[in-house]
Coordinates of C-alpha atoms in Angstrom, one line a residue:
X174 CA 4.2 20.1 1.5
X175 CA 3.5 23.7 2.3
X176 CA 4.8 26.3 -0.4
X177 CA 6.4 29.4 1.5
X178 CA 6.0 31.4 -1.8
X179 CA 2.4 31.9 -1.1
X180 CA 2.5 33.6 1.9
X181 CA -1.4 34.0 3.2
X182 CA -4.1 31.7 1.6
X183 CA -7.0 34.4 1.0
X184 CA -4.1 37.5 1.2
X185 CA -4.3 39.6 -2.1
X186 CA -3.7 38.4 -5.8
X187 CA -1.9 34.6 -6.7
X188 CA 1.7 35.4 -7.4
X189 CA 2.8 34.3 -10.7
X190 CA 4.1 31.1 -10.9
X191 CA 6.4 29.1 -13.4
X192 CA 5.2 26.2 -15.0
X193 CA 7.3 24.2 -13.3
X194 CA 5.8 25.3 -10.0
X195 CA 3.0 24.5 -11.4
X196 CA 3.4 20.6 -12.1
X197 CA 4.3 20.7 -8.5
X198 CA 1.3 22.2 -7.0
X199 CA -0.7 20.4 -9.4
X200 CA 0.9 17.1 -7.9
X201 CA 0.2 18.0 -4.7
X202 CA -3.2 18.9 -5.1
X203 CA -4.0 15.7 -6.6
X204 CA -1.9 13.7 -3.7
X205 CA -3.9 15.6 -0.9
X206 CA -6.9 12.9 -2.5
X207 CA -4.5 10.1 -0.8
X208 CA -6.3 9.7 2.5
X209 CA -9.2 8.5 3.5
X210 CA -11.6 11.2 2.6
X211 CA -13.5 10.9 -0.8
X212 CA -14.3 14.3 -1.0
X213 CA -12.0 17.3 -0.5
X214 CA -12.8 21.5 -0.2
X215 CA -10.7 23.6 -2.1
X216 CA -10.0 25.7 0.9
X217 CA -8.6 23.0 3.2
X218 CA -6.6 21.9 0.6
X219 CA -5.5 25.1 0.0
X220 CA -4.7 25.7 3.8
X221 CA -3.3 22.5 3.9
X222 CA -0.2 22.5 1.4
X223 CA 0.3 26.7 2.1
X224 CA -1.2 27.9 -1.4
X225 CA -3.0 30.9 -2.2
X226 CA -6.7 30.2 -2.0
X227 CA -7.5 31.5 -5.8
X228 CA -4.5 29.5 -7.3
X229 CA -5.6 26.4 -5.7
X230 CA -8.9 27.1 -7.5
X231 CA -7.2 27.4 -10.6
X232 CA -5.3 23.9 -10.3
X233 CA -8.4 22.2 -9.1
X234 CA -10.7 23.7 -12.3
X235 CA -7.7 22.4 -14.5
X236 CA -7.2 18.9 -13.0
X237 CA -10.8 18.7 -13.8
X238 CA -10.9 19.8 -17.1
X239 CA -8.9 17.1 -17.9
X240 CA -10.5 14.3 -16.0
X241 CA -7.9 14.7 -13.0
X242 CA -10.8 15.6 -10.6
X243 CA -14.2 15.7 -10.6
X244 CA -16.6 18.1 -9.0
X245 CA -19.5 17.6 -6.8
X246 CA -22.0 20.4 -8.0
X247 CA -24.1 20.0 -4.7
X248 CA -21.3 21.1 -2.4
X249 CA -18.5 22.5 -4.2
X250 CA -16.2 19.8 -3.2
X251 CA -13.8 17.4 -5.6
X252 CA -13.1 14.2 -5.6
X253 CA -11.0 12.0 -7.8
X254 CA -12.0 11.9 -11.6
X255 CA -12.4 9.3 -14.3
X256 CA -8.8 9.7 -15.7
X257 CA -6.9 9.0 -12.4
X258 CA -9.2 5.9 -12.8
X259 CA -8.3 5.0 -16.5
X260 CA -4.7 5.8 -15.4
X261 CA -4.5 3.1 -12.8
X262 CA -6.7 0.4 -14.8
X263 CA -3.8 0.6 -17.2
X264 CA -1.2 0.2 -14.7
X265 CA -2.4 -2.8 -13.0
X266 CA -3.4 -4.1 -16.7
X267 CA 0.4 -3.8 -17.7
X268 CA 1.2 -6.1 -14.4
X269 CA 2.1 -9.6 -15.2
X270 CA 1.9 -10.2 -11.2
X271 CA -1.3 -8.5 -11.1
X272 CA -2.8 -10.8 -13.8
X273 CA -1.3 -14.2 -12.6
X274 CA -1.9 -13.5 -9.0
X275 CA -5.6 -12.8 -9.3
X276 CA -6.8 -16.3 -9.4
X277 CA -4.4 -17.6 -7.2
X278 CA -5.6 -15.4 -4.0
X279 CA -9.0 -15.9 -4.5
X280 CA -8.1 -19.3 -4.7
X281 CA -6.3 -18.9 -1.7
X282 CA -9.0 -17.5 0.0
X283 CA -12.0 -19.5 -0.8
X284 CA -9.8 -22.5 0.4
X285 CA -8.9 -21.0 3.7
X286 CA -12.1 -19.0 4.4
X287 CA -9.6 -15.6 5.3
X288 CA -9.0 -12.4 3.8
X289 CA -6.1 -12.7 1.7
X290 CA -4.0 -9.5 0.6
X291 CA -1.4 -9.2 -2.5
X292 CA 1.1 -6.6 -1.6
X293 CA 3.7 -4.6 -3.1
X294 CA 6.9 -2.2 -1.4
X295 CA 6.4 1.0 -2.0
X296 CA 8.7 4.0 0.3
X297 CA 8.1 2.3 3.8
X298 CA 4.9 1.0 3.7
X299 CA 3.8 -2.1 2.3
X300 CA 0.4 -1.2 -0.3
X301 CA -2.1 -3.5 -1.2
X302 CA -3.0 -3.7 -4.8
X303 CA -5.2 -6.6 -4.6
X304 CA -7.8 -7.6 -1.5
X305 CA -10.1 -11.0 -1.2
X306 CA -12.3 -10.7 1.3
X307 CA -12.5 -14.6 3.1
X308 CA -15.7 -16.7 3.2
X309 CA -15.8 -17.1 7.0
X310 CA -17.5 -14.9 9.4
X311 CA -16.2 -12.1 11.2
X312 CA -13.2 -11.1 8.5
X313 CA -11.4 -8.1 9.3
X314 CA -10.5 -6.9 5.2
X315 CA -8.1 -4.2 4.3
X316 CA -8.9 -2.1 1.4
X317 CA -7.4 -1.9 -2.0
X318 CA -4.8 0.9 -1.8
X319 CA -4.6 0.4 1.8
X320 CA -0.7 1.5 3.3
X321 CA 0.6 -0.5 6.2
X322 CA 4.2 0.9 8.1
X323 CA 6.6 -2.4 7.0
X324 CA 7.6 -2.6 10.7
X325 CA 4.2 -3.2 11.7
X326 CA 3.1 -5.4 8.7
X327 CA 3.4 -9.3 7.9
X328 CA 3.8 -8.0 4.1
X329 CA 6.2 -5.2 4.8
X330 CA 8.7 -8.3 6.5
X331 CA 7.9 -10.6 3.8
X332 CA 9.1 -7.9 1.2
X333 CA 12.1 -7.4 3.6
X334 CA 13.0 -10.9 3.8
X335 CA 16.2 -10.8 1.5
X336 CA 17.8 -7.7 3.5
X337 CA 20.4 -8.6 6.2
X338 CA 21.2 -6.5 9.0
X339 CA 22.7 -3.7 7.2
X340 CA 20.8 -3.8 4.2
X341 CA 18.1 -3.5 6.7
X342 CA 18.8 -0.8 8.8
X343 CA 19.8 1.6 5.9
X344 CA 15.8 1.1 4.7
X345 CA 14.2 1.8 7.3
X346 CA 16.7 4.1 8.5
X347 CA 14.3 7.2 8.7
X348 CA 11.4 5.3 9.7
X349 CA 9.5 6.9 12.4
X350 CA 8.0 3.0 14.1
X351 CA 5.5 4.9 15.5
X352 CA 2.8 2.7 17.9
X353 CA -0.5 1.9 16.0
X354 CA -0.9 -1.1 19.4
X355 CA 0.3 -2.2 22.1
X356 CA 2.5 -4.8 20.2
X357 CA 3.7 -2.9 17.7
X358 CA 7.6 -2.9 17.4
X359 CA 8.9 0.7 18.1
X360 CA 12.5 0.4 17.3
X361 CA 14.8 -0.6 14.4
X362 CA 17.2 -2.9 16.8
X363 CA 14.1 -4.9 17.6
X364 CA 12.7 -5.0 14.0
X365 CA 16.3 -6.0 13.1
X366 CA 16.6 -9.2 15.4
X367 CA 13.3 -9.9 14.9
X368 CA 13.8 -10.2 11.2
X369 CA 16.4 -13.1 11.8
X370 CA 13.3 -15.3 12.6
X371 CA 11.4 -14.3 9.7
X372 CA 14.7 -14.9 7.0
X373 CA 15.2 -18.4 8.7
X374 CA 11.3 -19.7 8.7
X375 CA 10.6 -17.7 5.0
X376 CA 7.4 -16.5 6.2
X377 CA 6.0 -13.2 8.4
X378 CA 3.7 -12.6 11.2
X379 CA 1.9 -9.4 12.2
X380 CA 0.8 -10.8 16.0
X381 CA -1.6 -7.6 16.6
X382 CA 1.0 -4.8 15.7
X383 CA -1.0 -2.9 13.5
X384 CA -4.1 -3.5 14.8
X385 CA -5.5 -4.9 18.0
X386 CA -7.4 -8.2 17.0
X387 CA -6.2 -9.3 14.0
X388 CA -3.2 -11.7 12.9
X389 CA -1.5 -11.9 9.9
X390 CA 0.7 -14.3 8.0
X391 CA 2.9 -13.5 4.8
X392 CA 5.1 -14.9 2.1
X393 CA 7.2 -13.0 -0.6
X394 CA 6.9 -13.5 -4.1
X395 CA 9.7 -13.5 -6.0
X396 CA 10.5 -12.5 -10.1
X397 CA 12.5 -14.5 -12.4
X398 CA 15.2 -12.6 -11.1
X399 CA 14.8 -13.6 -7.7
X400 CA 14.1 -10.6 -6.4
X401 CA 11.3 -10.1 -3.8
X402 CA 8.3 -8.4 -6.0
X403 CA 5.5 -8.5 -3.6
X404 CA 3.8 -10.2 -0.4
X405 CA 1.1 -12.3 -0.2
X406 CA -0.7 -12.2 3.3
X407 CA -3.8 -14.4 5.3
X408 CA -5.1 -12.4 7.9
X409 CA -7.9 -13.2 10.6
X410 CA -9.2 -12.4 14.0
X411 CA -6.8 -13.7 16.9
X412 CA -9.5 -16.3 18.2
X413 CA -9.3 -17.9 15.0
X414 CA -6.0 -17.7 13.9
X415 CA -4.0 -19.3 16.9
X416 CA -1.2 -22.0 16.8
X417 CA -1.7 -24.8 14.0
X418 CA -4.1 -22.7 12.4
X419 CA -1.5 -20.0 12.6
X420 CA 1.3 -22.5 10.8
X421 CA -1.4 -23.7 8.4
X422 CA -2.4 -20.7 6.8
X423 CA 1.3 -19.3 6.6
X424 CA 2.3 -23.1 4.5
X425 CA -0.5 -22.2 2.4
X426 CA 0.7 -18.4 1.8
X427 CA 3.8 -19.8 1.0
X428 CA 2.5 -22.1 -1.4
X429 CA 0.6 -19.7 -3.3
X430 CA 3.3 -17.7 -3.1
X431 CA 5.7 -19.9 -4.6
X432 CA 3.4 -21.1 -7.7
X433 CA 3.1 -17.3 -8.5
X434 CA 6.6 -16.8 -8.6
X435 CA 7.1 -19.9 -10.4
X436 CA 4.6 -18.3 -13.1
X437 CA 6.5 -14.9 -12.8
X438 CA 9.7 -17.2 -14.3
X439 CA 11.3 -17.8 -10.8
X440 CA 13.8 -20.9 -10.9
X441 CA 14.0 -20.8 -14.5
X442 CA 17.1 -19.2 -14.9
X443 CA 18.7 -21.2 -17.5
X444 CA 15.4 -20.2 -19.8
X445 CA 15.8 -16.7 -19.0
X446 CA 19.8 -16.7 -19.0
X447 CA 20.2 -15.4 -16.0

């Protein structure tokens, strides 16, 4: 998000700043690394969020310094350090799901021969934490970290699946349902009746909407709450994954996904007290 306080990039001396301000254009220097580019310059990220080219200098050099960043000494460019690594090792180390579900999906996948994709709800986009690549050829595979709208994504509706009607339309009331195909849905009325289909047969489909080609089935996974936790999803290409094939490999997402949520304490809830 631009900062209106630093008027022209490369205009005259950095204003002062408070530290405060600081955090914040610190955070926002490290979230321009979000995309798909590896490597950032200082000046387009500089342009980009509206800061003063010499204090985004300054925030880069420190995010380095502590491991944040790291810089490429052949082109003056950063890209993501060691620590943001360590960071997120520890995260998905601290995740029972992430633990338990890891041999499941690859399970899933060498039985099925698809790509198989554990998901979790995050704003209103469905993100992938964990991606097995099938054994078949021709596999269309996300990557890890990968963001997919929830209205155009067999996880996203599987992580949706308890919501009714209202609940539904107050989610994804600022979503933008832009088009990434031809079949993507592109209004929340549509996503809304559609979503009746999805609560009464417990399992998704993505039929081409976020990408032209591919087909996608998905499950939720649920805690020992109850609550939806995450999504796990078999994708393939459209020639493969048609009709039975289509019903077989969302029965085995759903199984998979209901032994992982029996291992995350689902349907014990006189154990748990709940």
């Amino acid at each position: 998000m631009p900062y209106a306080t630093d008027a022209t990039p490369d205009d005259g001396p950095a204003p002062r700043e408070s530290g405060t301000q600081a955090l914040d254009r610190a955070l926002s220097v490290l979230l321009a690394f979000r995309g798909n580019d590896t490597e950032r310059k200082v000046s387009d990220v500089s342009r980009e969020l509206g800061l003063h080219k010499s204090t985004a200098s300054r925030l880069f050099r420190a995010l380095a310094d502590a491991g944040f960043l790291q810089r490429n000494e052949e082109n003056g460019n950063y890209r993501l350090g060691v620590t943001v690594f360590e960071l997120g090792a520890r995260y998905l180390a601290g995740l029972d799901l992430h633990t338990l579900a890891r041999p499941l999906v690859h399970q899933l996948a060498e039985e099925e021969g698809e790509s198989v994709n554990l998901s979790v709800l995050e704003g209103l986009d469905a993100i992938s934490i964990h991606v097995v690549q099938g054994t078949r050829n021709l596999q269309l595979v996300s990557r890890l970290g990968r963001r997919i709208p929830l209205w155009c994504s067999a996880a996203g509706k599987a992580l949706l699946i308890d919501q009714d009607d209202a609940a539904l339309r107050a989610t994804l009331a600022t979503a933008p349902f832009t088009a990434l195909t031809g079949n993507t849905i592109t209004d929340l009325d549509t996503f809304v009746s559609r979503m009746a289909t999805v609560r009464q047969q417990g399992w998704a489909l993505n039929d081409q909407e976020s990408e032209e080609g591919l087909r996608v089935v998905a499950a939720p996974v649920r805690d020992r709450h109850g609550r939806v936790t995450a999504a796990i999803s078999v994708s393939g290409p459209i020639f493969r994954v048609d009709g039975d094939r289509m019903a077989e490999l969302a029965a085995a997402a759903c199984r998979t996904a209901d032994e992982l949520s029996r291992q995350l304490g689902y349907g014990f809830g006189e154990v748990w007290g709940d």
